Structures are given as C-alpha cells and as structure tokens.
Amino acid sequence: QFHMIKYEDLKWDESLGQGSFTRIYRGHKTDIRDGENYTTEVLLKELDAGHKNCWESFFESASLMSQISHKHLLLVYGVSVHGVQNIMVQEFVKYGALDLYLKRGRSVSVSWKLDVAKQLASALNFLEEKHIVHGNICAKNLLLAREGDQSQGISPFIKLSDPGISVAMLVVLDRIPWVAPEVLDAPDDLTLECDKWSFGATVWEIFNNGNSPLQGWDLDEKRQFYESFQKLPPSQWAELADLITQCMDYQAALRPSCRSIIRQLNSLITSDYEILHSTEPVTQ
Ligand SMILES: Nc1cnc(-c2cc(N)nc3[nH]ccc23)cn1
C-alpha cells in the first residue's frame, strides 16, 4: 500500500543518529521523469536488521503516513527493501526535531510557540476526521521545516513525523507522560483520545523549551505519577495551564475535541499575554 523505491535509486549521505531500532541518514533519491534525472534530498530511516519482529509496525507507520497527505504531516516517499535491510524514505525536513531545536536554546516567542501548537492541533484535527490515531505525539516527532522570522512576520512551519515503531513495541512506561494512562492497561487499543493526552504533554514541552516533562524520573516514579493521578507542573499562564490540564484529563472521554483545542489556542493567540507579561511564561 505504498510506493516501493529501488535501492539503486538511493544515495546515503551523513548519518544523523539513531532512534529506537532504527538508524537515520540524510540522503538523496533519484527519479527519472519525462527523461530528466531529478534528485531529491531525503531522510533514510533504516530498520535494524536484528529487529525483524517489528518491521510490520515499521511499515504500518510508513503506510499510515503515506495513505494521507496534509501540509503538517511528514511526506513518506516510500520504502526500499534490500536483502535484510528495510528502509523508509521520507521527505527531508531542514531543521529536524523540535525538542532538539528548542533545547539548543533558540529563544522563540510565545506567539511562535502558539503557532506551532496550533499547527499540531490542525494536523490532529485532520487525523481525527479520518479516524486515524497517530499514537506517538511528542516534540521529538515534530519536525521544523521553517524557523520563521518574527521581524518579517514569517511564522514557523512544522511537520508531524511518523509514529515510528508502535507503542506496544517500546517500553510503554518509558513514554510516560506522553502516553495516555489508559494505554498502560491496554497498549493495543490506542484511541483518538490518546493523541489528545499526548498533545497536552507536547504543548507542555514546547512551553518548557523542549525539556522533557518528568526528565530523569525512573520507570517506577513514572508509573507512580499515573497511579497517583499527578499532573505536570502548571504554567504560570493560567489559560495555557488550563488547556494542558483539559487535554491531560485522566478520564479520556472528558478530553476536549480538536475543534475545542483549536478554539482555545485561538483565544490564547489573541490574548495579549506577551504584551502584558514581557517575560516568557516561566514554569517551575
Ligand atoms: N524527516 C526528517 C527527520 N529528521 C531530519 C533531520 C534534520 C536535521 N537538520 N537534523 C537531523 N538530525 C536528526 C534528524 C535530522 C530531517 N528530516
């Protein structure tokens, strides 16, 4: 259900690190269209040969992203199989993962962060309308295609990346607090509400300069966080903290719809928080 790309049409450039069970590289793919040779910069995601058992979830996530197209969803060109190697070929998104971008200390404005949150909410709204669960919403899976330039009135532009290896494959505990609490009991039936919870945790990250919530907590402490219905430290911006709390409601059915999330983000954007409070909303 997705395009097969010939291995010989791919060229590997530098390694860009590795994810769980995968290694990623910058590269190029060549296509021939009306007799012309075109090369496109791509991201090559190799699945470790040793993890054959999770290749179906690897391809599942690839096919999920290639079934639908939306401006804020990462474009997957296809897959290439070469012997024991499985390679996913994705569009190359210039500035990479948002969590690393924010951690690198780029000081971005409140309106920049709200703009990014709204773009993510519109991608989620699109997926909700298609009844497609992403399952791995977090700042690491948000790719920055355009940095934006406040002085020129150019906004940032993000793309939501593929979910990667399914949640059930990864240690679900390790994904606390992005993974919804109900997933711990039933890792196989992810729902749209799970993505709402993750959206809340991701907005928390964006407003905390890419720092992971519960950073450094061990698995027991993380499990305890859910078992005692704890919440992430609230932002001092009450309306923002309120939206995050609504999304991270322990009762899945009470989480807001995407339309409500977008409406609340719009009112945050119009509220002149930044003018009223010259500093960034600092959260403990
Ligand atoms: N679909 C994707 C995914 N990641 C990138 C990317 C870009 C960059 N500048 N540095 C990186 N470092 C690691 C990954 C990456 C690009 N495109």
mmCIF file of C-alpha atoms and ligand atoms in Angstrom:
data_model
loop_
_atom_site.group_PDB
_atom_site.id
_atom_site.type_symbol
_atom_site.label_atom_id
_atom_site.label_comp_id
_atom_site.label_asym_id
_atom_site.label_seq_id
_atom_site.Cartn_x
_atom_site.Cartn_y
_atom_site.Cartn_z
ATOM 1 C CA GLN A 1 0.000 0.000 0.000
ATOM 2 C CA PHE A 2 2.923 2.319 -0.563
ATOM 3 C CA HIS A 3 5.477 3.064 -3.200
ATOM 4 C CA MET A 4 8.473 0.698 -3.459
ATOM 5 C CA ILE A 5 11.719 2.545 -4.185
ATOM 6 C CA LYS A 6 14.653 0.844 -5.912
ATOM 7 C CA TYR A 7 17.733 0.625 -3.651
ATOM 8 C CA GLU A 8 19.973 1.749 -6.523
ATOM 9 C CA ASP A 9 17.976 4.978 -6.752
ATOM 10 C CA LEU A 10 19.089 5.904 -3.220
ATOM 11 C CA LYS A 11 22.341 7.555 -2.143
ATOM 12 C CA TRP A 12 23.421 7.760 1.525
ATOM 13 C CA ASP A 13 24.993 10.961 2.852
ATOM 14 C CA GLU A 14 25.818 11.553 6.503
ATOM 15 C CA SER A 15 24.435 9.639 9.476
ATOM 16 C CA LEU A 16 22.043 11.679 11.606
ATOM 17 C CA GLY A 17 21.903 9.379 14.599
ATOM 18 C CA GLN A 18 19.544 6.650 15.612
ATOM 19 C CA GLY A 19 16.065 6.123 17.009
ATOM 20 C CA SER A 20 14.720 3.063 18.756
ATOM 21 C CA PHE A 21 15.537 0.074 16.435
ATOM 22 C CA THR A 22 16.369 2.479 13.582
ATOM 23 C CA ARG A 23 19.340 4.374 12.151
ATOM 24 C CA ILE A 24 18.729 7.605 10.239
ATOM 25 C CA TYR A 25 20.754 9.243 7.460
ATOM 26 C CA ARG A 26 20.468 12.232 5.204
ATOM 27 C CA GLY A 27 20.457 11.055 1.587
ATOM 28 C CA HIS A 28 19.124 11.560 -1.933
ATOM 29 C CA LYS A 29 16.799 9.669 -4.206
ATOM 30 C CA THR A 30 16.877 9.945 -7.963
ATOM 31 C CA ASP A 31 13.781 9.797 -10.107
ATOM 32 C CA ILE A 32 13.501 9.921 -13.837
ATOM 33 C CA ARG A 33 10.538 11.993 -15.004
ATOM 34 C CA ASP A 34 9.959 12.682 -18.696
ATOM 35 C CA GLY A 35 13.536 11.537 -19.407
ATOM 36 C CA GLU A 36 15.027 14.001 -16.891
ATOM 37 C CA ASN A 37 17.042 12.901 -13.852
ATOM 38 C CA TYR A 38 15.801 14.508 -10.604
ATOM 39 C CA THR A 39 17.447 14.108 -7.222
ATOM 40 C CA THR A 40 15.509 14.862 -4.057
ATOM 41 C CA GLU A 41 17.034 15.266 -0.618
ATOM 42 C CA VAL A 42 15.518 12.636 1.654
ATOM 43 C CA LEU A 43 15.747 11.163 5.126
ATOM 44 C CA LEU A 44 16.625 7.468 5.102
ATOM 45 C CA LYS A 45 15.340 5.523 8.095
ATOM 46 C CA GLU A 46 16.914 2.046 8.265
ATOM 47 C CA LEU A 47 15.267 -0.560 10.458
ATOM 48 C CA ASP A 48 17.879 -2.579 12.371
ATOM 49 C CA ALA A 49 18.087 -5.981 10.702
ATOM 50 C CA GLY A 50 18.050 -7.527 14.157
ATOM 51 C CA HIS A 51 14.580 -6.220 14.863
ATOM 52 C CA LYS A 52 12.769 -8.082 12.114
ATOM 53 C CA ASN A 53 9.907 -8.702 14.537
ATOM 54 C CA CYS A 54 8.912 -5.047 14.482
ATOM 55 C CA TRP A 55 9.206 -4.460 10.751
ATOM 56 C CA GLU A 56 5.428 -4.766 10.317
ATOM 57 C CA SER A 57 4.871 -1.929 12.777
ATOM 58 C CA PHE A 58 7.687 -0.039 10.987
ATOM 59 C CA PHE A 59 5.846 -0.413 7.659
ATOM 60 C CA GLU A 60 2.474 0.162 9.319
ATOM 61 C CA SER A 61 3.643 3.577 10.461
ATOM 62 C CA ALA A 62 5.072 4.256 6.976
ATOM 63 C CA SER A 63 1.846 3.259 5.274
ATOM 64 C CA LEU A 64 -0.222 5.310 7.756
ATOM 65 C CA MET A 65 1.698 8.428 6.745
ATOM 66 C CA SER A 66 1.643 7.657 3.026
ATOM 67 C CA GLN A 67 -2.124 6.943 2.895
ATOM 68 C CA ILE A 68 -2.991 10.545 3.685
ATOM 69 C CA SER A 69 -1.443 13.862 2.841
ATOM 70 C CA HIS A 70 -1.697 17.110 4.775
ATOM 71 C CA LYS A 71 0.618 20.111 4.884
ATOM 72 C CA HIS A 72 1.572 19.399 8.513
ATOM 73 C CA LEU A 73 2.102 15.647 8.044
ATOM 74 C CA LEU A 74 5.507 14.356 7.021
ATOM 75 C CA LEU A 75 5.620 13.062 3.437
ATOM 76 C CA VAL A 76 6.793 9.447 3.159
ATOM 77 C CA TYR A 77 8.015 8.751 -0.405
ATOM 78 C CA GLY A 78 8.003 5.001 0.106
ATOM 79 C CA VAL A 79 10.095 2.087 1.291
ATOM 80 C CA SER A 80 13.037 0.189 -0.111
ATOM 81 C CA VAL A 81 13.914 -3.397 0.773
ATOM 82 C CA HIS A 82 17.460 -4.546 0.114
ATOM 83 C CA GLY A 83 18.281 -8.012 1.381
ATOM 84 C CA VAL A 84 17.634 -7.898 5.134
ATOM 85 C CA GLN A 85 17.548 -4.094 5.135
ATOM 86 C CA ASN A 86 14.228 -2.240 5.345
ATOM 87 C CA ILE A 87 14.493 1.479 4.570
ATOM 88 C CA MET A 88 11.801 4.119 4.883
ATOM 89 C CA VAL A 89 12.338 7.118 2.559
ATOM 90 C CA GLN A 90 10.900 10.343 3.976
ATOM 91 C CA GLU A 91 10.987 13.973 2.936
ATOM 92 C CA PHE A 92 13.966 15.758 4.485
ATOM 93 C CA VAL A 93 12.784 18.440 6.910
ATOM 94 C CA LYS A 94 15.521 21.052 7.178
ATOM 95 C CA TYR A 95 15.715 21.893 10.904
ATOM 96 C CA GLY A 96 14.956 18.472 12.341
ATOM 97 C CA ALA A 97 13.262 17.574 15.603
ATOM 98 C CA LEU A 98 11.615 20.396 17.540
ATOM 99 C CA ASP A 99 12.734 19.208 21.011
ATOM 100 C CA LEU A 100 16.404 19.440 19.997
ATOM 101 C CA TYR A 101 15.801 22.766 18.269
ATOM 102 C CA LEU A 102 14.264 24.245 21.435
ATOM 103 C CA LYS A 103 16.926 22.675 23.673
ATOM 104 C CA ARG A 104 19.629 24.326 21.571
ATOM 105 C CA GLY A 105 18.468 27.463 23.317
ATOM 106 C CA ARG A 106 16.830 29.152 20.343
ATOM 107 C CA SER A 107 14.778 31.782 22.159
ATOM 108 C CA VAL A 108 11.407 31.764 20.448
ATOM 109 C CA SER A 109 8.451 33.999 21.260
ATOM 110 C CA VAL A 110 5.172 32.985 22.881
ATOM 111 C CA SER A 111 3.386 33.573 19.570
ATOM 112 C CA TRP A 112 5.935 31.286 17.837
ATOM 113 C CA LYS A 113 5.107 28.521 20.344
ATOM 114 C CA LEU A 114 1.345 29.066 19.995
ATOM 115 C CA ASP A 115 1.670 28.985 16.211
ATOM 116 C CA VAL A 116 3.440 25.603 16.410
ATOM 117 C CA ALA A 117 0.847 24.267 18.881
ATOM 118 C CA LYS A 118 -1.939 25.363 16.517
ATOM 119 C CA GLN A 119 -0.291 23.660 13.539
ATOM 120 C CA LEU A 120 -0.050 20.437 15.562
ATOM 121 C CA ALA A 121 -3.706 20.811 16.596
ATOM 122 C CA SER A 122 -4.739 21.196 12.946
ATOM 123 C CA ALA A 123 -2.778 18.056 11.991
ATOM 124 C CA LEU A 124 -4.529 16.201 14.842
ATOM 125 C CA ASN A 125 -7.885 17.566 13.738
ATOM 126 C CA PHE A 126 -7.221 16.217 10.234
ATOM 127 C CA LEU A 127 -6.271 12.798 11.637
ATOM 128 C CA GLU A 128 -9.348 12.831 13.922
ATOM 129 C CA GLU A 129 -11.612 13.496 10.922
ATOM 130 C CA LYS A 130 -10.037 10.467 9.222
ATOM 131 C CA HIS A 131 -10.335 8.439 12.468
ATOM 132 C CA ILE A 132 -6.596 7.851 12.342
ATOM 133 C CA VAL A 133 -4.708 7.551 15.624
ATOM 134 C CA HIS A 134 -1.085 8.681 15.470
ATOM 135 C CA GLY A 135 -0.049 7.205 18.795
ATOM 136 C CA ASN A 136 3.264 8.952 19.296
ATOM 137 C CA ILE A 137 2.696 12.702 19.521
ATOM 138 C CA CYS A 138 5.692 14.411 21.177
ATOM 139 C CA ALA A 139 8.089 17.268 20.387
ATOM 140 C CA LYS A 140 10.683 14.752 19.148
ATOM 141 C CA ASN A 141 8.205 13.778 16.405
ATOM 142 C CA LEU A 142 7.590 17.389 15.354
ATOM 143 C CA LEU A 143 9.968 18.429 12.583
ATOM 144 C CA LEU A 144 10.731 22.076 11.887
ATOM 145 C CA ALA A 145 10.567 22.877 8.168
ATOM 146 C CA ARG A 146 10.827 26.663 8.555
ATOM 147 C CA GLU A 147 12.266 28.591 11.513
ATOM 148 C CA GLY A 148 10.075 31.635 10.902
ATOM 149 C CA ASP A 149 11.203 35.197 11.330
ATOM 150 C CA GLN A 150 9.217 37.369 13.747
ATOM 151 C CA SER A 151 10.610 40.614 12.280
ATOM 152 C CA GLN A 152 9.456 39.614 8.771
ATOM 153 C CA GLY A 153 6.163 38.230 10.071
ATOM 154 C CA ILE A 154 7.115 34.756 8.811
ATOM 155 C CA SER A 155 5.720 32.003 11.015
ATOM 156 C CA PRO A 156 7.453 28.685 11.771
ATOM 157 C CA PHE A 157 6.260 25.555 9.948
ATOM 158 C CA ILE A 158 6.182 22.071 11.471
ATOM 159 C CA LYS A 159 5.537 18.569 10.117
ATOM 160 C CA LEU A 160 4.303 15.715 12.295
ATOM 161 C CA SER A 161 6.581 12.726 11.757
ATOM 162 C CA ASP A 162 5.594 9.060 11.507
ATOM 163 C CA PRO A 163 4.690 7.380 14.809
ATOM 164 C CA GLY A 164 7.692 5.057 14.427
ATOM 165 C CA ILE A 165 7.733 1.626 15.994
ATOM 166 C CA SER A 166 4.346 1.034 17.642
ATOM 167 C CA VAL A 167 3.896 1.932 21.285
ATOM 168 C CA ALA A 168 3.351 -1.709 22.228
ATOM 169 C CA MET A 169 6.874 -2.389 20.936
ATOM 170 C CA LEU A 170 8.525 0.262 23.044
ATOM 171 C CA VAL A 171 8.571 0.113 26.807
ATOM 172 C CA VAL A 172 5.283 1.908 27.317
ATOM 173 C CA LEU A 173 6.384 3.121 30.773
ATOM 174 C CA ASP A 174 9.264 4.937 29.150
ATOM 175 C CA ARG A 175 6.798 7.060 27.211
ATOM 176 C CA ILE A 176 5.157 8.449 30.357
ATOM 177 C CA PRO A 177 3.950 11.277 30.379
ATOM 178 C CA TRP A 178 3.303 11.359 26.601
ATOM 179 C CA VAL A 179 1.437 8.046 26.548
ATOM 180 C CA ALA A 180 -2.114 8.287 27.902
ATOM 181 C CA PRO A 181 -2.662 6.494 31.246
ATOM 182 C CA GLU A 182 -5.285 4.122 29.817
ATOM 183 C CA VAL A 183 -2.689 2.848 27.298
ATOM 184 C CA LEU A 184 -0.664 1.263 30.101
ATOM 185 C CA ASP A 185 -3.541 -1.162 30.704
ATOM 186 C CA ALA A 186 -4.315 -1.726 27.025
ATOM 187 C CA PRO A 187 -1.292 -0.881 24.815
ATOM 188 C CA ASP A 188 -3.012 -2.323 21.759
ATOM 189 C CA ASP A 189 -6.117 -0.217 21.521
ATOM 190 C CA LEU A 190 -4.933 3.339 21.016
ATOM 191 C CA THR A 191 -7.767 5.833 20.589
ATOM 192 C CA LEU A 192 -8.032 9.389 19.282
ATOM 193 C CA GLU A 193 -8.267 10.488 22.929
ATOM 194 C CA CYS A 194 -4.773 9.092 23.490
ATOM 195 C CA ASP A 195 -3.461 11.634 20.981
ATOM 196 C CA LYS A 196 -5.224 14.444 22.893
ATOM 197 C CA TRP A 197 -3.355 13.474 26.085
ATOM 198 C CA SER A 198 -0.052 13.414 24.144
ATOM 199 C CA PHE A 199 -0.911 16.792 22.602
ATOM 200 C CA GLY A 200 -1.126 18.236 26.129
ATOM 201 C CA ALA A 201 2.275 16.824 27.070
ATOM 202 C CA THR A 202 3.752 18.139 23.797
ATOM 203 C CA VAL A 203 2.418 21.671 24.355
ATOM 204 C CA TRP A 204 3.962 21.480 27.851
ATOM 205 C CA GLU A 205 7.320 20.610 26.197
ATOM 206 C CA ILE A 206 7.042 23.457 23.680
ATOM 207 C CA PHE A 207 6.480 25.964 26.504
ATOM 208 C CA ASN A 208 9.333 24.471 28.517
ATOM 209 C CA ASN A 209 11.979 24.930 25.829
ATOM 210 C CA GLY A 210 11.959 21.327 24.723
ATOM 211 C CA ASN A 211 12.702 19.913 28.167
ATOM 212 C CA SER A 212 11.051 16.558 28.659
ATOM 213 C CA PRO A 213 8.458 16.523 31.404
ATOM 214 C CA LEU A 214 9.498 14.158 34.266
ATOM 215 C CA GLN A 215 13.040 14.279 32.856
ATOM 216 C CA GLY A 216 15.295 11.843 34.715
ATOM 217 C CA TRP A 217 12.447 10.066 36.515
ATOM 218 C CA ASP A 218 12.889 6.284 36.624
ATOM 219 C CA LEU A 219 10.199 3.873 35.457
ATOM 220 C CA ASP A 220 8.807 3.329 38.965
ATOM 221 C CA GLU A 221 8.490 7.047 39.626
ATOM 222 C CA LYS A 222 6.819 7.409 36.221
ATOM 223 C CA ARG A 223 4.355 4.618 36.945
ATOM 224 C CA GLN A 224 3.664 6.228 40.322
ATOM 225 C CA PHE A 225 2.958 9.553 38.568
ATOM 226 C CA TYR A 226 -0.044 7.948 36.846
ATOM 227 C CA GLU A 227 -1.136 5.787 39.740
ATOM 228 C CA SER A 228 -1.470 8.836 41.979
ATOM 229 C CA PHE A 229 -3.140 10.890 39.182
ATOM 230 C CA GLN A 230 -0.408 13.522 39.270
ATOM 231 C CA LYS A 231 -0.289 16.430 36.831
ATOM 232 C CA LEU A 232 2.652 18.175 35.149
ATOM 233 C CA PRO A 233 3.842 21.418 36.830
ATOM 234 C CA PRO A 234 1.348 24.067 35.628
ATOM 235 C CA SER A 235 2.415 27.016 33.506
ATOM 236 C CA GLN A 236 2.009 30.397 35.186
ATOM 237 C CA TRP A 237 -0.169 31.319 32.217
ATOM 238 C CA ALA A 238 -3.433 30.079 33.702
ATOM 239 C CA GLU A 239 -5.304 29.717 30.383
ATOM 240 C CA LEU A 240 -2.420 27.684 28.890
ATOM 241 C CA ALA A 241 -2.157 25.522 32.011
ATOM 242 C CA ASP A 242 -5.917 25.001 31.815
ATOM 243 C CA LEU A 243 -5.778 23.787 28.192
ATOM 244 C CA ILE A 244 -2.943 21.365 29.025
ATOM 245 C CA THR A 245 -4.880 20.071 32.039
ATOM 246 C CA GLN A 246 -8.030 19.541 29.927
ATOM 247 C CA CYS A 247 -6.025 17.515 27.364
ATOM 248 C CA MET A 248 -4.307 15.529 30.102
ATOM 249 C CA ASP A 249 -7.529 14.521 31.819
ATOM 250 C CA TYR A 250 -7.268 11.038 33.335
ATOM 251 C CA GLN A 251 -10.799 10.422 32.033
ATOM 252 C CA ALA A 252 -10.285 10.059 28.270
ATOM 253 C CA ALA A 253 -13.888 10.946 27.420
ATOM 254 C CA LEU A 254 -13.543 14.347 29.111
ATOM 255 C CA ARG A 255 -10.608 15.455 26.935
ATOM 256 C CA PRO A 256 -11.572 18.313 24.561
ATOM 257 C CA SER A 257 -12.294 17.825 20.858
ATOM 258 C CA CYS A 258 -9.686 19.103 18.371
ATOM 259 C CA ARG A 259 -12.084 21.895 17.453
ATOM 260 C CA SER A 260 -12.246 22.994 21.070
ATOM 261 C CA ILE A 261 -8.449 22.796 21.342
ATOM 262 C CA ILE A 262 -8.068 24.989 18.243
ATOM 263 C CA ARG A 263 -10.679 27.452 19.580
ATOM 264 C CA GLN A 264 -8.845 27.725 22.903
ATOM 265 C CA LEU A 265 -5.485 28.156 21.133
ATOM 266 C CA ASN A 266 -7.002 30.954 19.029
ATOM 267 C CA SER A 267 -8.112 32.784 22.156
ATOM 268 C CA LEU A 268 -4.623 32.331 23.661
ATOM 269 C CA ILE A 269 -3.157 33.770 20.446
ATOM 270 C CA THR A 270 -5.419 36.824 20.559
ATOM 271 C CA SER A 271 -4.992 37.346 24.307
ATOM 272 C CA ASP A 272 -2.076 39.740 24.543
ATOM 273 C CA TYR A 273 -0.249 37.656 27.134
ATOM 274 C CA GLU A 274 3.115 38.543 25.599
ATOM 275 C CA ILE A 275 2.399 42.277 25.800
ATOM 276 C CA LEU A 276 1.084 42.044 29.356
ATOM 277 C CA HIS A 277 3.944 39.875 30.568
ATOM 278 C CA SER A 278 7.143 40.860 28.806
ATOM 279 C CA THR A 279 8.944 37.711 30.037
ATOM 280 C CA GLU A 280 8.139 34.210 28.762
ATOM 281 C CA PRO A 281 5.597 32.307 30.867
ATOM 282 C CA VAL A 282 8.099 30.680 33.197
ATOM 283 C CA THR A 283 7.040 27.323 34.598
ATOM 284 C CA GLN A 284 8.778 25.700 37.528
HETATM 285 N N1 LIG B 1 12.188 13.620 8.160
HETATM 286 C C1 LIG B 1 13.310 14.186 8.736
HETATM 287 C C2 LIG B 1 13.732 13.804 10.012
HETATM 288 N N2 LIG B 1 14.829 14.368 10.555
HETATM 289 C C3 LIG B 1 15.520 15.300 9.868
HETATM 290 C C4 LIG B 1 16.729 15.922 10.448
HETATM 291 C C5 LIG B 1 17.119 17.184 10.022
HETATM 292 C C6 LIG B 1 18.248 17.779 10.580
HETATM 293 N N3 LIG B 1 18.641 19.036 10.177
HETATM 294 N N4 LIG B 1 18.993 17.196 11.512
HETATM 295 C C7 LIG B 1 18.627 15.977 11.931
HETATM 296 N N5 LIG B 1 19.200 15.206 12.881
HETATM 297 C C8 LIG B 1 18.482 14.059 13.001
HETATM 298 C C9 LIG B 1 17.405 14.087 12.114
HETATM 299 C C10 LIG B 1 17.506 15.310 11.435
HETATM 300 C C11 LIG B 1 15.099 15.673 8.604
HETATM 301 N N6 LIG B 1 14.001 15.109 8.062
#
